[in-house]
Amino acid sequence: MSVLLETNLPNRFARGKVRDTYDLGDRLLMVATDRISAFDVVMRDGIPHKGAVLTQLSAFWFEATREVVPNHFIRLITGPDNPDVPFPVPEEFTGRAMLVHKARRIDAECIVRGYLAGSAWAEYRETGTAYGIKLPPGLRESDELPSPIFTPTTKAETGHDEPLTWEQFVDLVGPQPAEVMKVRSLALYQYAAGYARERGIIIADTKFEFGELGDEIIVIDEVLTPDSSRFWPADQYQPGRGQPSFDKQYLRDWLAESGWNREPPPPDLPAEVVRVTSEKYLEAFRRITGREPVLPPQG
């Protein structure tokens, strides 16, 4: 199966680890490629269908939650006929691109954690806290927290994002935006976690980004995808250990066991790792939406 790793349209606004964004004036065209990153390094190999899953799952959540929290989503690109885009959109962008309002990005990442996993679990074992928040004693890896916690970080252009205390977060973004972003992040997480749980998926944690559009603070970028969230199958959930997942944790685990030092260049990914990672993304989409994604034509 072919993958899309690079795009080349007019007026490129930004190139991220996964997305290429194009400036259309007061709007942006966001294209999710099949690139995948781990430990802040972009792999040489792409993951088939990943871009389509990320874009269409984000679109699903943007539409489902727009009454909960406002967002930048306008519409999906579903084919080559786009009179509101000032240049031809290649057919292979079908289902992997979306049109959004241009907002001024707020340079922080808003992470909500409902379960004790990843870096939060590592810190808890040492100090009994997660991102400085005191947690009850005796929790196990993957335990559900008494209530979701808000753990913001910096938004690093390169390298690692750094944890922020609440006070540092307020200093960075301002008191009123900080409160709005926290309340809206928790509201989004709680809505989505309940919805996904009914469909057999536990959202252990997730990341949101916000921007300013006029006087409104809105959700931007992507939401509740396997790139930005930990998705666990509810029927296999067993606290006290790491969980199987429908996200890129499988890839991270393989890389950790490969002996790679987490510095560029990354290792080549075996065909089986690529295949299984692709299937995990597709399965997350199927379970949450109840349908198959629209896949771009294969070249």
Coordinates of C-alpha atoms in Angstrom, one line a residue:
M1 CA 0.0 0.0 0.0
S2 CA 1.3 3.5 -0.9
V3 CA 1.8 6.2 1.7
L4 CA 1.8 10.0 1.5
L5 CA 4.9 11.4 3.2
E6 CA 5.2 14.8 1.5
T7 CA 2.9 17.4 0.1
N8 CA 3.6 20.4 -2.1
L9 CA 0.8 22.8 -2.6
P10 CA 1.0 26.6 -2.8
N11 CA 1.3 28.8 0.3
R12 CA 2.5 26.3 2.8
F13 CA 2.0 27.8 6.2
A14 CA 3.6 25.2 8.4
R15 CA 5.1 21.7 8.3
G16 CA 4.7 19.6 11.4
K17 CA 5.7 16.1 12.3
V18 CA 2.5 14.8 10.6
R19 CA 0.5 17.7 9.1
D20 CA 1.3 20.1 6.3
T21 CA -0.8 23.3 6.6
Y22 CA -1.6 25.8 3.8
D23 CA -2.6 29.4 4.1
L24 CA -5.9 30.4 2.4
G25 CA -6.2 33.9 4.0
D26 CA -8.7 33.6 6.9
R27 CA -8.7 29.8 6.5
L28 CA -6.2 27.0 6.5
L29 CA -6.0 23.7 4.6
M30 CA -4.7 21.1 6.9
V31 CA -3.4 17.9 5.3
A32 CA -2.5 14.9 7.5
T33 CA 0.2 12.8 5.8
D34 CA 1.1 9.2 6.7
R35 CA 4.2 10.3 8.6
I36 CA 4.5 9.0 12.2
S37 CA 6.7 10.2 15.0
A38 CA 7.9 8.6 18.2
F39 CA 10.1 10.0 20.9
D40 CA 10.0 13.3 18.9
V41 CA 11.6 11.8 15.8
V42 CA 9.8 11.3 12.5
M43 CA 10.2 7.8 11.2
R44 CA 11.4 7.2 7.6
D45 CA 8.5 4.8 7.0
G46 CA 4.9 5.9 6.7
I47 CA 1.8 4.1 8.1
P48 CA -0.8 3.3 5.5
H49 CA -4.2 5.1 6.0
K50 CA -2.9 7.0 9.0
G51 CA -3.6 10.5 7.6
A52 CA -7.1 9.6 6.6
V53 CA -7.8 8.2 10.1
L54 CA -6.4 11.2 11.9
T55 CA -8.3 13.7 9.7
Q56 CA -11.7 11.9 9.7
L57 CA -11.6 11.0 13.4
S58 CA -10.8 14.6 14.2
A59 CA -13.7 15.7 12.0
F60 CA -16.0 13.3 13.7
W61 CA -15.1 14.7 17.1
F62 CA -15.1 18.3 16.0
E63 CA -18.7 17.9 14.8
A64 CA -19.8 15.8 17.8
T65 CA -18.4 18.3 20.3
R66 CA -19.0 21.7 18.8
E67 CA -21.9 22.3 21.2
V68 CA -19.5 21.4 24.1
V69 CA -16.6 23.5 23.0
P70 CA -16.2 25.7 19.9
N71 CA -13.5 24.6 17.3
H72 CA -11.9 25.6 14.1
F73 CA -13.4 22.9 11.8
I74 CA -15.3 23.9 8.6
R75 CA -15.4 20.8 6.5
L76 CA -13.6 17.7 5.2
I77 CA -12.1 17.6 1.7
T78 CA -14.0 14.8 0.1
G79 CA -12.9 15.1 -3.5
P80 CA -11.0 17.2 -6.1
D81 CA -13.9 19.7 -6.5
N82 CA -13.3 22.5 -4.0
P83 CA -14.5 25.9 -5.2
D84 CA -13.6 27.4 -1.8
V85 CA -9.9 26.4 -2.1
P86 CA -7.9 28.6 -4.5
F87 CA -5.8 25.8 -6.1
P88 CA -6.5 22.2 -7.2
V89 CA -6.5 19.7 -4.4
P90 CA -5.0 16.4 -5.6
E91 CA -7.2 13.3 -5.5
E92 CA -4.9 11.6 -3.0
F93 CA -5.8 14.2 -0.4
T94 CA -9.4 13.0 -0.3
G95 CA -10.4 12.2 3.3
R96 CA -7.0 13.3 4.7
A97 CA -7.4 17.1 4.4
M98 CA -9.8 19.5 6.1
L99 CA -10.6 23.2 5.8
V100 CA -10.5 25.2 9.1
H101 CA -10.7 28.7 10.4
K102 CA -7.3 30.3 11.0
A103 CA -6.9 31.1 14.6
R104 CA -3.9 32.5 16.6
R105 CA -2.4 29.4 18.3
I106 CA -1.8 29.6 22.0
D107 CA 1.6 28.0 22.6
A108 CA 0.7 25.4 25.2
E109 CA -0.6 21.8 25.2
C110 CA -3.5 20.9 27.4
I111 CA -3.3 17.3 28.6
V112 CA -6.1 15.6 30.5
R113 CA -5.4 12.3 32.3
G114 CA -8.1 10.0 33.5
Y115 CA -5.8 7.1 34.2
L116 CA -2.4 6.7 35.6
A117 CA -0.1 5.8 32.7
G118 CA 3.1 6.9 30.9
S119 CA 5.1 9.7 32.4
A120 CA 2.4 10.3 35.1
W121 CA 2.9 6.7 36.3
A122 CA 6.7 7.1 36.3
E123 CA 6.5 10.2 38.4
Y124 CA 3.9 8.8 40.8
R125 CA 6.1 5.8 41.6
E126 CA 8.9 8.2 42.6
T127 CA 6.9 11.0 44.4
G128 CA 3.3 10.1 44.8
T129 CA 2.4 12.9 42.4
A130 CA 1.6 13.3 38.7
Y131 CA 2.9 16.6 37.2
G132 CA 3.1 17.9 40.8
I133 CA -0.5 17.0 41.6
K134 CA -0.8 14.9 44.8
L135 CA -2.6 11.6 44.2
P136 CA -4.0 9.0 46.6
P137 CA -1.4 6.4 47.9
G138 CA -1.5 2.8 46.6
L139 CA -2.5 3.4 43.0
R140 CA -1.4 0.9 40.4
E141 CA -0.2 1.4 36.9
S142 CA -3.3 2.1 34.6
D143 CA -5.6 2.7 37.6
E144 CA -8.5 5.1 36.9
L145 CA -7.9 8.4 38.8
P146 CA -10.5 9.6 41.3
S147 CA -11.2 12.4 38.8
P148 CA -9.4 13.5 35.6
I149 CA -6.5 15.9 36.1
F150 CA -5.2 18.7 33.9
T151 CA -1.5 18.7 33.2
P152 CA -0.4 21.4 30.7
T153 CA 3.0 21.4 29.0
T154 CA 4.9 23.8 26.8
K155 CA 4.5 23.5 23.0
A156 CA 8.0 22.9 21.8
E157 CA 8.9 23.5 18.1
T158 CA 11.7 21.0 18.5
G159 CA 12.7 18.6 21.2
H160 CA 10.5 17.7 24.2
D161 CA 7.5 19.5 25.7
E162 CA 8.1 20.5 29.3
P163 CA 5.6 20.1 32.1
L164 CA 4.1 23.3 33.5
T165 CA 2.7 23.9 37.0
W166 CA -0.6 25.7 37.1
E167 CA 1.2 28.9 38.1
Q168 CA 3.6 28.6 35.2
F169 CA 0.7 27.9 32.8
V170 CA -1.1 31.0 34.0
D171 CA 2.0 33.1 33.5
L172 CA 2.5 31.7 30.0
V173 CA -1.1 32.2 28.6
G174 CA -2.7 34.6 31.1
P175 CA -5.2 33.9 33.9
Q176 CA -8.5 34.1 31.9
P177 CA -7.3 32.0 29.0
A178 CA -5.7 29.4 31.4
E179 CA -9.0 28.9 33.2
V180 CA -11.0 28.7 29.9
M181 CA -8.5 26.1 28.5
K182 CA -8.6 24.0 31.6
V183 CA -12.4 24.0 31.9
R184 CA -12.9 23.3 28.2
S185 CA -10.2 20.5 28.1
L186 CA -11.8 18.7 31.0
A187 CA -15.3 19.1 29.5
L188 CA -14.1 17.7 26.2
Y189 CA -12.3 14.8 27.8
Q190 CA -15.3 13.8 30.0
Y191 CA -17.7 14.0 27.1
A192 CA -15.5 12.0 24.8
A193 CA -14.5 9.4 27.5
G194 CA -18.1 8.6 28.2
Y195 CA -18.9 8.3 24.5
A196 CA -15.9 6.1 23.7
R197 CA -16.5 3.9 26.8
E198 CA -19.9 3.0 25.4
R199 CA -18.2 1.8 22.3
G200 CA -15.6 -0.3 24.0
I201 CA -12.6 2.1 24.2
I202 CA -11.1 3.7 27.3
I203 CA -9.5 7.1 26.6
A204 CA -6.8 7.0 29.2
D205 CA -5.5 10.5 28.4
T206 CA -5.5 13.0 25.6
K207 CA -4.0 16.3 24.4
F208 CA -5.8 19.4 23.2
E209 CA -4.5 22.6 21.6
F210 CA -6.3 26.0 21.6
G211 CA -6.3 29.2 19.6
E212 CA -7.9 32.6 19.6
L213 CA -10.5 33.4 17.0
G214 CA -11.7 37.0 17.6
D215 CA -12.7 37.0 21.3
E216 CA -13.2 33.2 21.5
I217 CA -10.8 30.5 22.7
I218 CA -11.4 27.5 20.4
V219 CA -10.0 24.0 20.0
I220 CA -7.6 23.7 17.0
D221 CA -5.3 21.2 15.3
E222 CA -6.6 17.6 16.0
V223 CA -8.7 16.1 18.7
L224 CA -9.0 12.7 20.3
T225 CA -7.0 10.7 17.7
P226 CA -4.6 7.8 18.2
D227 CA -1.8 10.3 17.8
S228 CA -3.0 12.6 20.6
S229 CA -4.6 10.0 23.0
R230 CA -4.1 6.7 24.6
F231 CA -7.0 4.4 23.5
W232 CA -7.3 1.1 25.5
P233 CA -9.8 -1.7 24.6
A234 CA -12.2 -1.8 27.6
D235 CA -12.7 -5.5 27.4
Q236 CA -9.0 -6.1 28.0
Y237 CA -8.5 -3.5 30.7
Q238 CA -6.6 -4.8 33.7
P239 CA -5.0 -2.3 36.2
G240 CA -1.6 -3.1 37.5
R241 CA 0.2 -3.3 34.2
G242 CA 0.5 -1.6 30.8
Q243 CA -2.5 -1.9 28.6
P244 CA -2.9 -3.0 25.0
S245 CA -3.9 0.0 22.9
F246 CA -5.2 1.4 19.6
D247 CA -2.6 4.0 19.2
K248 CA 1.1 4.3 18.5
Q249 CA 2.2 2.7 21.8
Y250 CA 2.8 -0.5 19.9
L251 CA 5.3 1.3 17.8
R252 CA 6.9 3.0 20.8
D253 CA 7.2 -0.4 22.5
W254 CA 8.9 -1.9 19.4
L255 CA 11.3 1.0 19.2
A256 CA 12.2 0.7 22.9
E257 CA 13.0 -2.9 22.5
S258 CA 15.0 -2.4 19.3
G259 CA 17.9 -0.8 21.1
W260 CA 17.5 2.5 19.2
N261 CA 19.0 5.4 21.2
R262 CA 16.0 7.7 20.4
E263 CA 18.2 10.1 18.3
P264 CA 18.0 10.6 14.5
P265 CA 18.2 8.7 12.3
P266 CA 15.4 6.3 13.3
P267 CA 15.6 2.6 12.4
D268 CA 13.7 1.2 9.5
L269 CA 10.3 -0.3 10.6
P270 CA 9.6 -3.9 9.8
A271 CA 6.6 -4.5 7.5
E272 CA 4.8 -6.3 10.4
V273 CA 5.2 -3.2 12.7
V274 CA 3.9 -1.0 9.9
R275 CA 0.9 -3.3 9.2
V276 CA -0.1 -3.7 12.9
T277 CA 0.2 0.0 13.6
S278 CA -2.0 0.8 10.6
E279 CA -4.6 -1.7 11.7
K280 CA -4.7 -0.3 15.2
Y281 CA -5.5 3.2 13.9
L282 CA -8.2 1.8 11.6
E283 CA -9.7 -0.2 14.5
A284 CA -9.8 2.8 16.7
F285 CA -11.7 4.7 14.0
R286 CA -14.2 1.8 13.4
R287 CA -15.0 1.4 17.1
I288 CA -15.5 5.1 17.8
T289 CA -17.4 6.0 14.7
G290 CA -19.1 2.7 13.8
R291 CA -18.0 3.0 10.2
E292 CA -15.0 2.6 7.8
P293 CA -12.9 5.7 6.9
V294 CA -13.0 7.0 3.4
L295 CA -9.6 6.1 2.1
P296 CA -7.7 8.1 -0.6
P297 CA -7.1 6.3 -3.9
Q298 CA -4.0 4.1 -3.8
G299 CA -1.3 5.1 -6.2

